[in-house]
Amino acid sequence: MYDYDLLVVGSANADLVIGVDRRPGPGETVLGSDLAVHPGGKGANQAVAAARLGARTALLARVGDDAHGRLLLDSQRAAGVDTVGVLTGGAPTGVALITVDPSGDNSIVVSPGANARLTPEDVRAAKALLASARVVSAQLEIPLETVAEVVRGLADGSRFVLNPSPPAPLPAEVLAACDPLVVNEHEARVILGGSAGDAPEEWADGLLALGPRSVVITLGAEGALVADGASAVRVPSVNVAAVDTTGAGDAFTAALAWRLGLGEDLPTAAAFAVRVGAAAVTKEGAQASFPSLEGLEEIAEL
């Protein structure tokens, strides 16, 4: 019935990465490593991560008619992603400026570029693409009105997964479609504000009260928490030596979305996704760090 296991609607950026001994404070300049340029963006990352695991994957995104755009298209195709939905032009390709410290933690500033020109009209024009996907995943590095149009255009029976990053207030129609809403601690606290509480279980309860069908909270080295209103389950982490956390959340979300589309329940899919996220932090870069299904055997038995 479906041509694709996963359709990712989202951003495609060139990641400009510099290693630093420590990230600068306000008004401070620090010296860093040589500049490295990698294909990235939350949408493009998710598509590559899913395809590398074996999912039949397509990407709906917009890039500029420039060298960064060609880099991103080449990366998608090399991973096996169908790029029929990738539009070109309207603005330069989006860019993410990333600093990575010795512990592997990163700070990111994004210039959206062409991502901000992915419009609801583009989504409506891709109606056939949405109808051909078992699961549709989105993020918030594209306009929120475009994400809302994705929700309106979902085919009957399709599942919608949203990582609201960077976090922003979400309309009720988008929240109601999320199954699950995938957030990290920072995103949960921003969305919930002063009512967040201190424990992940409290965050999950607060988020579910906003309307999503289910919630997944990623907890870094502590794994993840999944909740659907009936139960909340902790999913343990995998012990690895972190090198670079860039893109790990995208790898997690892609793996989760794919396995949910295969019919796994939320805790089982999250346990698989935790392994994928753990594998991603053991290597530098975003897309370059994403494992194949076979590569996961180095992290844990499937």
XYZ file of C-alpha atoms in Angstrom:
302
model
C 0.000 0.000 0.000
C 2.827 2.413 0.823
C 5.790 3.290 -1.398
C 7.767 4.665 1.573
C 8.239 3.570 5.158
C 9.053 7.153 6.102
C 8.588 10.570 4.540
C 10.584 13.289 6.274
C 9.342 16.854 5.812
C 11.911 19.273 7.124
C 15.145 21.170 6.902
C 18.323 20.582 4.964
C 21.392 22.536 6.081
C 25.097 22.627 5.508
C 26.732 22.091 8.912
C 29.782 24.318 9.431
C 31.569 22.712 12.373
C 34.440 24.008 14.524
C 35.940 22.147 17.488
C 36.700 24.300 20.557
C 38.334 23.705 23.923
C 35.352 25.492 25.415
C 32.495 27.492 24.019
C 32.845 31.291 24.286
C 30.943 33.422 26.762
C 29.298 36.745 25.852
C 31.785 39.104 24.214
C 34.523 36.456 24.200
C 36.555 35.093 21.291
C 38.108 31.615 21.347
C 40.256 29.830 18.804
C 38.972 26.611 17.259
C 39.904 23.852 14.869
C 39.851 23.977 11.078
C 36.372 24.421 9.622
C 34.632 21.221 8.498
C 31.563 21.280 6.232
C 29.054 18.424 6.510
C 25.552 17.791 5.146
C 23.013 18.315 7.936
C 19.689 19.821 8.956
C 17.183 17.961 11.098
C 15.060 16.839 8.170
C 17.949 15.737 5.982
C 19.580 14.030 8.969
C 16.460 12.030 9.763
C 16.081 10.934 6.155
C 19.681 9.713 5.904
C 19.503 7.974 9.285
C 16.359 6.056 8.321
C 17.614 5.114 4.868
C 20.927 3.896 6.239
C 19.021 1.565 8.575
C 17.119 0.141 5.621
C 13.895 2.157 5.600
C 12.359 3.158 2.273
C 12.693 6.903 2.755
C 11.813 10.127 0.935
C 12.555 13.757 1.807
C 10.398 16.826 1.209
C 12.628 19.883 1.682
C 14.033 22.952 -0.056
C 17.678 23.808 -0.765
C 19.399 26.618 -2.626
C 20.806 26.365 -6.120
C 24.351 26.420 -4.758
C 27.261 24.231 -3.694
C 25.754 23.509 -0.284
C 22.522 22.389 -1.931
C 24.397 20.016 -4.223
C 26.281 18.631 -1.225
C 22.991 17.870 0.504
C 21.405 16.237 -2.527
C 24.477 14.079 -3.096
C 24.411 12.944 0.534
C 20.727 12.017 0.375
C 21.119 10.018 -2.805
C 24.238 8.253 -1.545
C 22.257 7.053 1.494
C 19.415 5.796 -0.696
C 16.889 8.557 0.030
C 14.404 9.389 -2.725
C 14.894 13.117 -3.421
C 11.881 13.557 -5.700
C 10.433 15.921 -3.088
C 13.515 18.119 -2.670
C 12.856 21.551 -4.210
C 15.603 23.916 -5.345
C 15.811 27.700 -5.268
C 14.164 30.626 -3.535
C 17.093 31.396 -1.208
C 20.567 30.089 -0.358
C 20.777 26.706 1.312
C 20.333 26.825 5.080
C 23.472 26.819 7.213
C 24.101 25.618 10.778
C 27.070 27.069 12.671
C 28.178 24.422 15.185
C 30.804 24.442 17.920
C 31.759 21.131 19.555
C 33.667 20.916 22.837
C 35.957 18.049 23.962
C 33.091 16.275 25.775
C 31.121 16.059 22.533
C 28.506 18.643 23.550
C 27.552 21.180 20.906
C 26.000 24.604 20.445
C 24.202 25.430 17.198
C 23.016 28.591 15.449
C 20.924 28.065 12.308
C 20.432 30.411 9.356
C 17.298 28.872 7.753
C 17.816 30.130 4.198
C 15.778 28.016 1.771
C 14.208 26.075 4.643
C 12.119 29.130 5.494
C 10.750 29.063 1.938
C 9.274 25.566 2.214
C 5.624 26.605 2.110
C 2.184 25.096 2.666
C 1.748 25.328 -1.110
C 4.798 23.081 -1.527
C 3.167 20.543 0.801
C -0.127 20.647 -1.084
C 1.750 20.126 -4.340
C 3.341 17.016 -2.802
C -0.023 15.447 -1.913
C 0.813 12.218 -3.726
C 4.083 11.938 -1.819
C 2.332 12.298 1.551
C -0.236 9.698 0.536
C 2.515 7.186 -0.254
C 4.187 7.227 3.197
C 3.379 4.955 6.141
C 4.911 7.453 8.626
C 5.534 11.188 8.187
C 8.108 12.945 10.373
C 8.652 16.680 10.786
C 10.603 19.212 12.870
C 10.437 22.984 13.389
C 13.394 24.192 11.305
C 10.754 24.879 8.640
C 7.760 27.247 9.047
C 5.150 26.087 11.547
C 2.385 26.810 9.037
C 4.059 24.286 6.723
C 4.080 21.654 9.464
C 0.382 22.351 10.068
C -0.282 21.779 6.378
C 1.522 18.443 6.592
C -0.896 17.412 9.353
C -3.880 18.444 7.230
C -2.535 16.472 4.272
C -1.834 13.196 6.080
C -3.316 10.145 4.416
C -5.776 8.007 6.346
C -3.799 5.513 8.404
C -0.512 7.428 8.236
C 1.313 8.152 11.490
C 2.762 11.579 12.318
C 5.931 12.040 14.386
C 7.067 15.526 15.420
C 10.281 16.715 17.034
C 9.458 20.353 17.945
C 13.002 21.637 17.596
C 13.661 24.475 17.966
C 10.719 24.516 20.416
C 7.773 26.802 19.773
C 4.098 26.976 20.813
C 2.166 24.388 18.811
C -1.405 24.705 17.524
C -3.923 22.181 18.798
C -4.358 20.509 15.418
C -0.624 19.734 15.240
C -0.433 18.482 18.826
C -3.458 16.236 18.312
C -1.767 14.513 15.368
C 1.529 13.748 17.147
C 2.037 10.039 17.781
C 4.519 10.606 19.314
C 5.720 14.091 20.167
C 9.501 13.620 20.606
C 11.348 16.103 22.847
C 14.536 16.374 24.839
C 14.687 17.903 28.321
C 15.260 21.447 27.029
C 12.370 21.243 24.563
C 10.050 19.802 27.204
C 10.850 22.612 29.642
C 10.372 25.329 27.006
C 7.019 23.942 25.887
C 5.733 23.464 29.426
C 7.207 26.645 30.898
C 6.869 27.127 34.657
C 4.607 24.086 34.991
C 7.296 21.655 33.821
C 8.159 20.099 37.202
C 11.409 18.304 37.939
C 10.974 14.696 36.774
C 10.598 13.341 33.216
C 7.378 11.614 34.271
C 5.980 15.028 35.216
C 7.060 16.443 31.859
C 5.356 13.572 30.084
C 2.104 14.132 31.988
C 2.218 17.851 31.204
C 2.918 17.283 27.526
C 0.180 14.669 27.166
C -2.260 17.148 28.685
C -1.585 19.408 25.703
C -3.080 16.861 23.335
C -0.560 14.543 21.625
C -1.455 10.852 21.421
C 1.915 9.831 22.875
C 5.170 11.395 24.064
C 8.816 10.357 23.969
C 11.362 12.276 26.063
C 15.018 11.663 25.239
C 17.274 11.794 28.287
C 20.785 11.566 26.838
C 22.939 9.142 28.814
C 19.850 8.105 30.803
C 17.996 6.767 27.763
C 14.394 7.810 27.160
C 10.919 7.900 28.664
C 7.861 6.898 26.631
C 4.285 7.655 27.657
C 0.868 7.266 26.048
C -1.493 8.250 28.857
C -1.987 4.659 29.979
C 1.591 4.068 31.112
C 5.039 5.666 31.277
C 8.069 3.446 30.641
C 11.769 4.218 31.091
C 14.007 2.895 28.320
C 17.610 2.463 29.515
C 20.591 3.926 27.718
C 23.550 2.190 26.138
C 26.939 2.949 27.682
C 29.227 4.446 25.008
C 32.071 6.973 24.866
C 30.567 10.137 23.373
C 32.632 11.908 20.719
C 30.080 14.263 19.135
C 26.361 14.512 19.941
C 25.513 16.407 16.728
C 22.606 14.686 14.974
C 22.078 12.014 17.642
C 18.538 13.193 18.352
C 17.740 13.112 14.636
C 19.049 9.553 14.369
C 16.931 8.567 17.389
C 13.753 10.097 15.951
C 14.266 8.544 12.516
C 14.835 5.098 13.979
C 11.820 5.467 16.259
C 9.537 6.566 13.408
C 10.655 3.707 11.171
C 10.148 1.000 13.783
C 6.737 2.372 14.770
C 5.760 2.128 11.117
C 6.792 -1.528 11.152
C 4.245 -2.114 13.905
C 6.426 -2.130 17.018
C 4.976 -0.718 20.222
C 6.382 2.512 21.611
C 8.768 1.052 24.255
C 10.196 -1.496 21.802
C 10.712 1.099 19.076
C 12.306 3.485 21.589
C 14.706 0.786 22.806
C 15.884 0.321 19.229
C 16.137 4.099 18.720
C 18.258 4.485 21.878
C 20.825 2.116 20.365
C 20.864 4.101 17.126
C 21.327 7.384 18.989
C 24.128 5.856 21.062
C 25.915 4.658 17.943
C 25.665 8.143 16.427
C 27.499 9.857 19.305
C 30.550 7.598 18.950
C 31.640 9.313 15.716
C 32.139 12.893 14.603
C 29.592 14.721 12.493
C 25.898 14.155 11.982
C 25.104 12.104 8.881
C 28.577 10.572 8.771
C 27.973 9.096 12.235
C 24.671 7.346 11.490
C 24.916 3.550 11.642
C 23.672 0.874 9.307
C 21.594 -1.933 10.764
C 24.676 -4.132 10.750
C 26.707 -1.420 12.448
C 24.417 -1.519 15.471
C 25.805 -4.921 16.391
C 28.883 -3.094 17.682
C 26.676 -1.248 20.189
C 24.361 -3.998 21.379
C 22.611 -7.125 20.225
C 19.408 -6.338 18.354
